[in-house]
mmCIF file of C-alpha atoms and ligand atoms in Angstrom:
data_model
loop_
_atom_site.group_PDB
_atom_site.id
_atom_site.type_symbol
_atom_site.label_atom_id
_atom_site.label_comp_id
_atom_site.label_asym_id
_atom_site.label_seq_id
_atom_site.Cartn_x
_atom_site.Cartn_y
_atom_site.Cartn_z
ATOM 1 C CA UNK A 1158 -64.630 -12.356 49.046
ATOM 2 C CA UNK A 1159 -61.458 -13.319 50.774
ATOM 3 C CA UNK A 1160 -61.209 -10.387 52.764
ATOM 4 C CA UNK A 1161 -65.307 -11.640 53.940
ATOM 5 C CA UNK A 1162 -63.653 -15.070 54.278
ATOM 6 C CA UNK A 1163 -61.062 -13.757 56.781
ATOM 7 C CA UNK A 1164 -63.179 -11.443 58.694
ATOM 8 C CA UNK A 1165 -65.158 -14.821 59.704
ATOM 9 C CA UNK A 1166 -62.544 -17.102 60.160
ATOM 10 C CA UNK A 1167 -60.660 -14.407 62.778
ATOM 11 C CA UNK A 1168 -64.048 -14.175 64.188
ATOM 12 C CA UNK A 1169 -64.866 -17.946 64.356
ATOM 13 C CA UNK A 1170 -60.973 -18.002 66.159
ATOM 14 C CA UNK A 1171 -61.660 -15.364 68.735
ATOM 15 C CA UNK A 1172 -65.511 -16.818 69.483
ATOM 16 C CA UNK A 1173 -63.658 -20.526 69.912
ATOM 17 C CA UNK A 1174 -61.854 -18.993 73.080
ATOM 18 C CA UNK A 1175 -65.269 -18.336 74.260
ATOM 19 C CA UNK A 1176 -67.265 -21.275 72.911
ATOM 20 C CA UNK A 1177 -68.364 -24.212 75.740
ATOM 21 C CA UNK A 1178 -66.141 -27.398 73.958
ATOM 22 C CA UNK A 1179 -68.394 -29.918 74.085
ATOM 23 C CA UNK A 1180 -66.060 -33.340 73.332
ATOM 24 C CA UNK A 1181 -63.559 -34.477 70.734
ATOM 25 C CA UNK A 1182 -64.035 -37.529 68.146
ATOM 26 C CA UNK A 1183 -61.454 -39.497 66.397
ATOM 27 C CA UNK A 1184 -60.986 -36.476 64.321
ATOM 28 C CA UNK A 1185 -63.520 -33.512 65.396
ATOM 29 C CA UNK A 1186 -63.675 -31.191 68.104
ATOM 30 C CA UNK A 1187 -66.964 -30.272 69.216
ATOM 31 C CA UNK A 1188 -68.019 -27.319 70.840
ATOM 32 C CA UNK A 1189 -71.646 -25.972 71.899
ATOM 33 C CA UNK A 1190 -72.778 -22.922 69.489
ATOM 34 C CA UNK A 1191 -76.123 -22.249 70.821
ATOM 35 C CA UNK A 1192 -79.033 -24.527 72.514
ATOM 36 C CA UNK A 1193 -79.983 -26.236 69.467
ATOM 37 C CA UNK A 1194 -76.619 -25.789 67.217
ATOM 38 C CA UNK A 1195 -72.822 -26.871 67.919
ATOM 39 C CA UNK A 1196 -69.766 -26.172 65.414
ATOM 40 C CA UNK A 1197 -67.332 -29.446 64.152
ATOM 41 C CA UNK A 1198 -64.178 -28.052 64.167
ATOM 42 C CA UNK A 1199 -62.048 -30.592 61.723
ATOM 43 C CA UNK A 1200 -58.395 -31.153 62.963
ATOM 44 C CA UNK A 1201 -55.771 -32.374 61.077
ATOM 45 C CA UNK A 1202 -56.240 -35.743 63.065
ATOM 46 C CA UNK A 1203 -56.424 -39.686 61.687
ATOM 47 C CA UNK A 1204 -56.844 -43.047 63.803
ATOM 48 C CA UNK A 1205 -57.741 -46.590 63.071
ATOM 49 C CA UNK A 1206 -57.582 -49.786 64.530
ATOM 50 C CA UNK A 1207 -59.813 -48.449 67.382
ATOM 51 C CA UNK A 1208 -57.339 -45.528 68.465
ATOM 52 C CA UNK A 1209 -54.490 -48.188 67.961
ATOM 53 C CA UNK A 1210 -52.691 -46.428 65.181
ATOM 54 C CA UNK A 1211 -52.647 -41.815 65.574
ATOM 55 C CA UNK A 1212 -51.090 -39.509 63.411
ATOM 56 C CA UNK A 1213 -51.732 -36.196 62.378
ATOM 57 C CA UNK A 1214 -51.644 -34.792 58.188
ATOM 58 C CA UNK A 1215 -51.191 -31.548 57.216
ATOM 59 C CA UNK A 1216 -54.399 -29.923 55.458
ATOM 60 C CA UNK A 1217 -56.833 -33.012 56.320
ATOM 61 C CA UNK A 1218 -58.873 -31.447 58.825
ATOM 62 C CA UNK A 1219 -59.606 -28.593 55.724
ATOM 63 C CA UNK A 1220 -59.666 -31.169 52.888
ATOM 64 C CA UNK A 1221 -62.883 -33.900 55.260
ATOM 65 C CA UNK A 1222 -64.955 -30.448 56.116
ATOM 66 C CA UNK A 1223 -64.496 -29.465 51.951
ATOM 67 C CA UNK A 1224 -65.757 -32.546 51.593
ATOM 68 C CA UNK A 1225 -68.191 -33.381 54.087
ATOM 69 C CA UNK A 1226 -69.961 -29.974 52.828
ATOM 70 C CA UNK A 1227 -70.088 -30.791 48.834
ATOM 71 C CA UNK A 1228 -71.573 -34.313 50.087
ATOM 72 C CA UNK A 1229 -73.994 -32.399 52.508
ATOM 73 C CA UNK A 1230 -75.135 -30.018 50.007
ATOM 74 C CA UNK A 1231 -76.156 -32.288 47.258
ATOM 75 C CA UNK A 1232 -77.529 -34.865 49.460
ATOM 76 C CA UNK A 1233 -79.841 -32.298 50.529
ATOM 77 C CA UNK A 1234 -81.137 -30.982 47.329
ATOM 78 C CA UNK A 1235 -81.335 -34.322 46.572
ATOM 79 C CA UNK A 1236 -83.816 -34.683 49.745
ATOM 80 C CA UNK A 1237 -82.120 -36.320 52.287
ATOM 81 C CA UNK A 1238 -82.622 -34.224 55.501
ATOM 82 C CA UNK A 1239 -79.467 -33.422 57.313
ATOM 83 C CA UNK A 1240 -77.773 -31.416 60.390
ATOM 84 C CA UNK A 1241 -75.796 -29.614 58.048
ATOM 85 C CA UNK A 1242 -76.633 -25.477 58.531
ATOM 86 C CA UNK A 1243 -73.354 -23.758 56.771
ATOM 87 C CA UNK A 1244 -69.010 -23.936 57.480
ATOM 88 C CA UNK A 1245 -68.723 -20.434 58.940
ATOM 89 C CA UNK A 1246 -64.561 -21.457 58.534
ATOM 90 C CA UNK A 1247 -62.889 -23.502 56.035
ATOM 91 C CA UNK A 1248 -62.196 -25.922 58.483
ATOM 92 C CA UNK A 1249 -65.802 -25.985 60.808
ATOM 93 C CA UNK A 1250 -69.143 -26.634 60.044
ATOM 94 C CA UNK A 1251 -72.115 -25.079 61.967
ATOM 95 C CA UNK A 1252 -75.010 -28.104 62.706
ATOM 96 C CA UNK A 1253 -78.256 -28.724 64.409
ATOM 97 C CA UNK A 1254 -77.729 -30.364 67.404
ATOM 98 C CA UNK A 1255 -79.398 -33.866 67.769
ATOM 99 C CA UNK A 1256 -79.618 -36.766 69.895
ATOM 100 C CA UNK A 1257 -77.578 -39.304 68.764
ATOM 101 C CA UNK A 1258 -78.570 -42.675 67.525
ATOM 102 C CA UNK A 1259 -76.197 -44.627 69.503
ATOM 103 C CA UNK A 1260 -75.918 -46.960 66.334
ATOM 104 C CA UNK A 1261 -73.314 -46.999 63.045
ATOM 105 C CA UNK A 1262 -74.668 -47.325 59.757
ATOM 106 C CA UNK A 1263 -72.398 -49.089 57.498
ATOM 107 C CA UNK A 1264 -73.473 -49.942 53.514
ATOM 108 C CA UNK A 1265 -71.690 -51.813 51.477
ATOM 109 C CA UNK A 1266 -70.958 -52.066 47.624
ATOM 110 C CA UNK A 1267 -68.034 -54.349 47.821
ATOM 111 C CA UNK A 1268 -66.219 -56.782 49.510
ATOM 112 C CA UNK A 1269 -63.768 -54.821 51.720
ATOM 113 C CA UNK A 1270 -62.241 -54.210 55.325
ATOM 114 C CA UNK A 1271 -63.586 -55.862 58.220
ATOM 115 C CA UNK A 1272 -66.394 -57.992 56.436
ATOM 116 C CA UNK A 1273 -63.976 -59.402 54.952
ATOM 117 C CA UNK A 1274 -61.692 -59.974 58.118
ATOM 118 C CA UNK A 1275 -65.020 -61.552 60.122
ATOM 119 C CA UNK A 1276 -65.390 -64.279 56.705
ATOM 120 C CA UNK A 1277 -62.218 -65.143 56.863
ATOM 121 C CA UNK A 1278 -62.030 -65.966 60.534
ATOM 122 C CA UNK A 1279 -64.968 -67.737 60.018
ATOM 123 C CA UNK A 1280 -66.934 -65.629 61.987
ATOM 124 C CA UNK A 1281 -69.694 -64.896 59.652
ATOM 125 C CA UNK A 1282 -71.123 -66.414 56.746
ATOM 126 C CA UNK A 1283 -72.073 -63.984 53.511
ATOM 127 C CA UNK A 1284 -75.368 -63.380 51.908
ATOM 128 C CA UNK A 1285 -76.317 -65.659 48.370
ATOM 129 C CA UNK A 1286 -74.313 -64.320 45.778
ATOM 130 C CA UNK A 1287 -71.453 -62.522 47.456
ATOM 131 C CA UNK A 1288 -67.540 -63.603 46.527
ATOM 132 C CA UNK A 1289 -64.839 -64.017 48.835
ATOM 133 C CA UNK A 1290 -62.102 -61.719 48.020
ATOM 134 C CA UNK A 1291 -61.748 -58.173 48.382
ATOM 135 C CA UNK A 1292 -63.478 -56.110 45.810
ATOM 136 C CA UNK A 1293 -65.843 -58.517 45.167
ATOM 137 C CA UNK A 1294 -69.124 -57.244 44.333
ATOM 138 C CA UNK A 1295 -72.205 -57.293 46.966
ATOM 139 C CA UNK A 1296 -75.248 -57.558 44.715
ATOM 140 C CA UNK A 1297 -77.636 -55.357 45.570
ATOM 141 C CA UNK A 1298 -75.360 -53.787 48.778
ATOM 142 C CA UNK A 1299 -75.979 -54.540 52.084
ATOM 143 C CA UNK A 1300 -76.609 -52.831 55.348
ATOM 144 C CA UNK A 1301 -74.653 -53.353 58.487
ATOM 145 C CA UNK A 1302 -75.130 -51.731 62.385
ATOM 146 C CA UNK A 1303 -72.509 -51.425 64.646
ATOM 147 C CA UNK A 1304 -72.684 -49.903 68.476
ATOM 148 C CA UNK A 1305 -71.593 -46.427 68.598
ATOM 149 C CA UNK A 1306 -70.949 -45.534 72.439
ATOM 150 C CA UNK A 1307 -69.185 -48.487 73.213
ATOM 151 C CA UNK A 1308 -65.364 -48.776 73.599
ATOM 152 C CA UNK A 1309 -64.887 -50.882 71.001
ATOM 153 C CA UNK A 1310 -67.421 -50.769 68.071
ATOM 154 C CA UNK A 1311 -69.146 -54.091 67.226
ATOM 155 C CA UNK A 1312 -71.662 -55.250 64.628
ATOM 156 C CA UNK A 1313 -74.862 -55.940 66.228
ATOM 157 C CA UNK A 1314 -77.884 -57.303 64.887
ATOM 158 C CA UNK A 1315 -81.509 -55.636 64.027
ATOM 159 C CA UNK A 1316 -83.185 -57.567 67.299
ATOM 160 C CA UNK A 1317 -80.430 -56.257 69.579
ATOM 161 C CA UNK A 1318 -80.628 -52.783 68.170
ATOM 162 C CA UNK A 1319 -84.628 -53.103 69.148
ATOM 163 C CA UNK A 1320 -84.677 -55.169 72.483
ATOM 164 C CA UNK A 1321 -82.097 -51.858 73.717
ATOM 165 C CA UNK A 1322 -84.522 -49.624 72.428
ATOM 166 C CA UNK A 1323 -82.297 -47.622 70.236
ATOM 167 C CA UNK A 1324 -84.463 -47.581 67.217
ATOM 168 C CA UNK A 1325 -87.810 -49.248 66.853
ATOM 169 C CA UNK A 1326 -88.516 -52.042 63.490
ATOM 170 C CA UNK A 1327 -89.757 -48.844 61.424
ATOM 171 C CA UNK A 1328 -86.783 -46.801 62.284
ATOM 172 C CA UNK A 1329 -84.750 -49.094 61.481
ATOM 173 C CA UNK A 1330 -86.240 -49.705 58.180
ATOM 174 C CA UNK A 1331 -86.204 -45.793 57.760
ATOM 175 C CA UNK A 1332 -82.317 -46.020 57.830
ATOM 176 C CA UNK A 1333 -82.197 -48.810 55.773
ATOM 177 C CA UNK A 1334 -84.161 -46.907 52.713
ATOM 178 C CA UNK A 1335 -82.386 -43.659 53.526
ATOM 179 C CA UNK A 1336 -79.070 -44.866 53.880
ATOM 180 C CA UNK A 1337 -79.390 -46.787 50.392
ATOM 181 C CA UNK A 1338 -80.372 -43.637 48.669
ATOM 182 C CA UNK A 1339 -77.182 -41.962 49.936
ATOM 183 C CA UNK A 1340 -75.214 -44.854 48.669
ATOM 184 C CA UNK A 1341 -77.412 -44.237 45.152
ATOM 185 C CA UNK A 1342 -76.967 -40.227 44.996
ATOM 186 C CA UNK A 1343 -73.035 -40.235 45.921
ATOM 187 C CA UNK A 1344 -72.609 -43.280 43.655
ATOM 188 C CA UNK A 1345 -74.132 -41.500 40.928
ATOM 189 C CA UNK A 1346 -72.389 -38.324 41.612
ATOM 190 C CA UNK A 1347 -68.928 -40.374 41.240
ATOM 191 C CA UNK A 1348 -69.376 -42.145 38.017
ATOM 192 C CA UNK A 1349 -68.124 -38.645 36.349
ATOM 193 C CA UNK A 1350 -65.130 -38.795 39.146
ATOM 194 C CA UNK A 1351 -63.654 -41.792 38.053
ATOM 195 C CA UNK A 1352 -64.278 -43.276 41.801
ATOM 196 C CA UNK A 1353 -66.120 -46.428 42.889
ATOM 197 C CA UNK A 1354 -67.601 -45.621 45.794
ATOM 198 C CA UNK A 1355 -66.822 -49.168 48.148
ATOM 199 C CA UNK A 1356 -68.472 -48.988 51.172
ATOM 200 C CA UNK A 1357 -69.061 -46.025 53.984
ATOM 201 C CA UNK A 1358 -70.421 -45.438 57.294
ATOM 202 C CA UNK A 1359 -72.945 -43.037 58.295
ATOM 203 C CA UNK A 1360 -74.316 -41.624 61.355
ATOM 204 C CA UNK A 1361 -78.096 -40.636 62.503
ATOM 205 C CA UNK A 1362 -79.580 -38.631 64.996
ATOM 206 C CA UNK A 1363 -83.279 -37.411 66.088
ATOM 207 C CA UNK A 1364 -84.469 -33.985 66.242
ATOM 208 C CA UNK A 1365 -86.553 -32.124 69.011
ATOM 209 C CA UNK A 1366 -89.523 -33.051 67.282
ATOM 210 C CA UNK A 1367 -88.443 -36.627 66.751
ATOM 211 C CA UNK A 1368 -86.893 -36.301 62.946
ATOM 212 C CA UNK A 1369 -84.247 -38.926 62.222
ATOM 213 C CA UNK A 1370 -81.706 -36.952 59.888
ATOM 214 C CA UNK A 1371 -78.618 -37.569 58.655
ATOM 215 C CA UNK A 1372 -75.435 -36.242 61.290
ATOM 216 C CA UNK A 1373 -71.910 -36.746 61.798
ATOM 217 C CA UNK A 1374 -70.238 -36.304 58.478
ATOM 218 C CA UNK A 1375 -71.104 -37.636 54.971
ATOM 219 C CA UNK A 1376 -68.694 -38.740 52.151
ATOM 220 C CA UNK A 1377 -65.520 -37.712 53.513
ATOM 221 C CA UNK A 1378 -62.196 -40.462 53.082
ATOM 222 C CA UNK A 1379 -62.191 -40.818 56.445
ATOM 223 C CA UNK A 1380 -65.435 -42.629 56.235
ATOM 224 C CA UNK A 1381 -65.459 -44.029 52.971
ATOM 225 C CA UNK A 1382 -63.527 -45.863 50.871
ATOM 226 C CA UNK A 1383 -63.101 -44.725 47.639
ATOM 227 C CA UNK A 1384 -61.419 -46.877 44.867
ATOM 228 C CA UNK A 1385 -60.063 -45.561 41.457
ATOM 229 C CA UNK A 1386 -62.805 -47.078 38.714
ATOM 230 C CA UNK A 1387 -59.544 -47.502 36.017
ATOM 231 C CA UNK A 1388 -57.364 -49.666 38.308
ATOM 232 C CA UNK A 1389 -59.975 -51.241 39.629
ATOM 233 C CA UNK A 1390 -61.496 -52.230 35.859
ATOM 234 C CA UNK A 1391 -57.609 -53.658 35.300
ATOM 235 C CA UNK A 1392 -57.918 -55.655 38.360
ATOM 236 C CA UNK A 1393 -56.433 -53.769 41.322
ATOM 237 C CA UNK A 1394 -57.821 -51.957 44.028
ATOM 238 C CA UNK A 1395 -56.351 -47.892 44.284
ATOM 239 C CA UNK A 1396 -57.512 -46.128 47.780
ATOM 240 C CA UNK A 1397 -58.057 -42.567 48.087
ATOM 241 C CA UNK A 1398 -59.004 -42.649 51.677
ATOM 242 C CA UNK A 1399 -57.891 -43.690 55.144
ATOM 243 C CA UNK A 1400 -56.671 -47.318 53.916
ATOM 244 C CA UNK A 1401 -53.873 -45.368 53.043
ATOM 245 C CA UNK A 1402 -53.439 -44.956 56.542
ATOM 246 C CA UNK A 1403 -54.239 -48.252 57.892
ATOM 247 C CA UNK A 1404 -52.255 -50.394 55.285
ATOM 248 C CA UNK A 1405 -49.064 -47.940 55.494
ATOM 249 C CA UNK A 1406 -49.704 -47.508 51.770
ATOM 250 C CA UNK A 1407 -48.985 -43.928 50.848
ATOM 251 C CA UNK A 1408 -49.395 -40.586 52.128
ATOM 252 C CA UNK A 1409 -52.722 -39.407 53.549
ATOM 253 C CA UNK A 1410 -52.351 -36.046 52.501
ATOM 254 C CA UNK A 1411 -51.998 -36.572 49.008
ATOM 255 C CA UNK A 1412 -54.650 -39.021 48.671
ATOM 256 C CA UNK A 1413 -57.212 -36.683 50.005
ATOM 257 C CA UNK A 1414 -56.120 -34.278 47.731
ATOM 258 C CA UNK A 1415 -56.661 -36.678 45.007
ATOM 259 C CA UNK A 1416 -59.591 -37.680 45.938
ATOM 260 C CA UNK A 1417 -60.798 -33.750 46.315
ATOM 261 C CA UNK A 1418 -59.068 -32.600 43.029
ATOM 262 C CA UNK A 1419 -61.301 -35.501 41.061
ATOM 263 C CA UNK A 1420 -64.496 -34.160 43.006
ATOM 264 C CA UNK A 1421 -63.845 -30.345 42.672
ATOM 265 C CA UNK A 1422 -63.984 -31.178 38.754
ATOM 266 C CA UNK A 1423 -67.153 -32.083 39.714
ATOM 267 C CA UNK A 1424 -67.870 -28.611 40.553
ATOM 268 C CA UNK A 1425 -67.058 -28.215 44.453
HETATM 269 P P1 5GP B 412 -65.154 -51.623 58.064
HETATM 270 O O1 5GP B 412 -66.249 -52.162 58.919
HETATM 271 O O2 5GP B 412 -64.948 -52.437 56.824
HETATM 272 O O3 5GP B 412 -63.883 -51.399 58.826
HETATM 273 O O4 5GP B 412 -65.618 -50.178 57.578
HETATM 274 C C1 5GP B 412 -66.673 -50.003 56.669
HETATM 275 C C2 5GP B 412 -66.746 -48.538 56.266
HETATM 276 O O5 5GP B 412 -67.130 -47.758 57.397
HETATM 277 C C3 5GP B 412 -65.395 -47.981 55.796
HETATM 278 O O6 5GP B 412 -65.627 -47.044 54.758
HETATM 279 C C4 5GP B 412 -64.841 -47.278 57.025
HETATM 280 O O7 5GP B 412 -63.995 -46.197 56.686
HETATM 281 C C5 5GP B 412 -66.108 -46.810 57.721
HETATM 282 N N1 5GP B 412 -65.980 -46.840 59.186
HETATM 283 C C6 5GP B 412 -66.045 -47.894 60.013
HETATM 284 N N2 5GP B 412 -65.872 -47.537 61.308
HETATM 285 C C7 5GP B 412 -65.679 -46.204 61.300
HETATM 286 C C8 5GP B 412 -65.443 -45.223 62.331
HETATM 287 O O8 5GP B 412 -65.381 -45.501 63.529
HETATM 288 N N3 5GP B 412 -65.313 -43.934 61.907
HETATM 289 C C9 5GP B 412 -65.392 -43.572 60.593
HETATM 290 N N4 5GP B 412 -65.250 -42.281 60.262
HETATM 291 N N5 5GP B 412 -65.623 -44.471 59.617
HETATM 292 C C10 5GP B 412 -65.755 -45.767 59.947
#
């Protein structure tokens, strides 16, 4: 099995030389497999703040694909189509290549991050029912959008999304239902975890023959946040994802491999 393992990892590193690179993410190099298929190749990268804040973790870039894969494997027997095909490497992941939806996704459990930044600058006023502080409770969730190709990403609303002809009403609505069961399946899969699954963005993209399915990467802590269900019962909030980074609050490394430990109990 390892020796198999090896054979394709030397062989994914020797094809890479050859492979058309594509772009680069925040965290993800991209690079052009066939017509209709690219490989992610995870690096050990982390940003925030818009690019503000870089570093670079030993083991991350393995740890998010790891994780991105369990998430993609059970969302699809769960139904949810996906660009997910198989991670040839532990640290790439072979997908169907899509065109974009050139909007964010972001659902929300609790009150967290920069919903809670816009409230308290007065910027936006919160649905019936939803408290102030962080960790509060968002009955029911709650969907946001935010542009995707522009240099800063910003929350934009339904009518904008539709006026620039990025999705149409039923689209949209097509998100809405199939980003809520995500949020239902990976909040289900945590309760045995131990993890409170806060909020998390997702990304979408059409195929040739006009599919919206889910891309990007699913469930990783890079584009989650994850709290631990004990502290948070005794009233504090415990990250295992990239708050760790932005608040200066621990190392990254080890709270991916938390976070990964608790799931691989799960089976990974
Ligand atoms: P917020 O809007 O509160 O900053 O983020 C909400 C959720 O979406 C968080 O789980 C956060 O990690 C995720 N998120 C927001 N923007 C990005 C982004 O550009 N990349 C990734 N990977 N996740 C994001």
């Amino acid at each position: 099995m390892t020796s198999y393992l090896n054979k394709r990892c030397n062989l994914w590193h020797m094809q890479k030389e050859n492979l058309k690179y594509v772009s680069s993410g925040k965290a993800k190099d991209i690079y052009e497999n066939s017509n209709d298929t690219l490989i992610f190749e995870f690096t050990d990268r982390v940003t925030a703040f818009d690019g503000k804040k870089k570093s670079e973790y030993n083991e991350k870039g393995e740890i998010t694909c790891k994780i991105a894969e369990y998430w993609f494997k059970i969302l699809e027997k769960n139904g949810i189509p996906t660009h997910y095909i198989e991670c040839p490497t532990p640290t790439s992941m072979l997908v169907k290549r899509l065109d974009i939806v050139p909007v964010e996704v972001i659902w929300r459990n609790y009150m967290a991050g920069s919903l809670l930044r816009r409230y308290l600058a007065g910027d936006i006023t919160l649905p019936q029912g939803v408290g102030t502080e962080e960790g509060s409770l968002i009955p029911g969730g709650m969907i946001e959008f935010t542009t995707k190709f522009e240099a800063v990403d910003r929350p934009v609303a339904t009518d904008e999304i539709i006026s620039n002809g990025w999705l149409s009403e039923e689209e949209i609505e097509y998100i809405r239902d199939l980003t809520k069961r995500i949020n239902d399946i990976i909040s289900q899969e945590l309760t045995s975890s131990g993890i409170i699954l806060a909020d998390f963005k997702v990304e979408y993209g059409r195929t040739p023959d006009g599919e919206i399915i889910l891309a990007d990467e699913v469930g990783t802590p890079d584009g989650c946040r994850f709290w631990k269900k004990d502290e948070f019962e005794k009233g504090f909030i415990a990250s295992l994802d990239k708050d760790v980074f932005r608040k200066n609050i621990g190392d990254l490394t080890v709270a991916y491999r938390e976070l990964f430990n608790k799931l691989q109990k799960n089976n990974i």
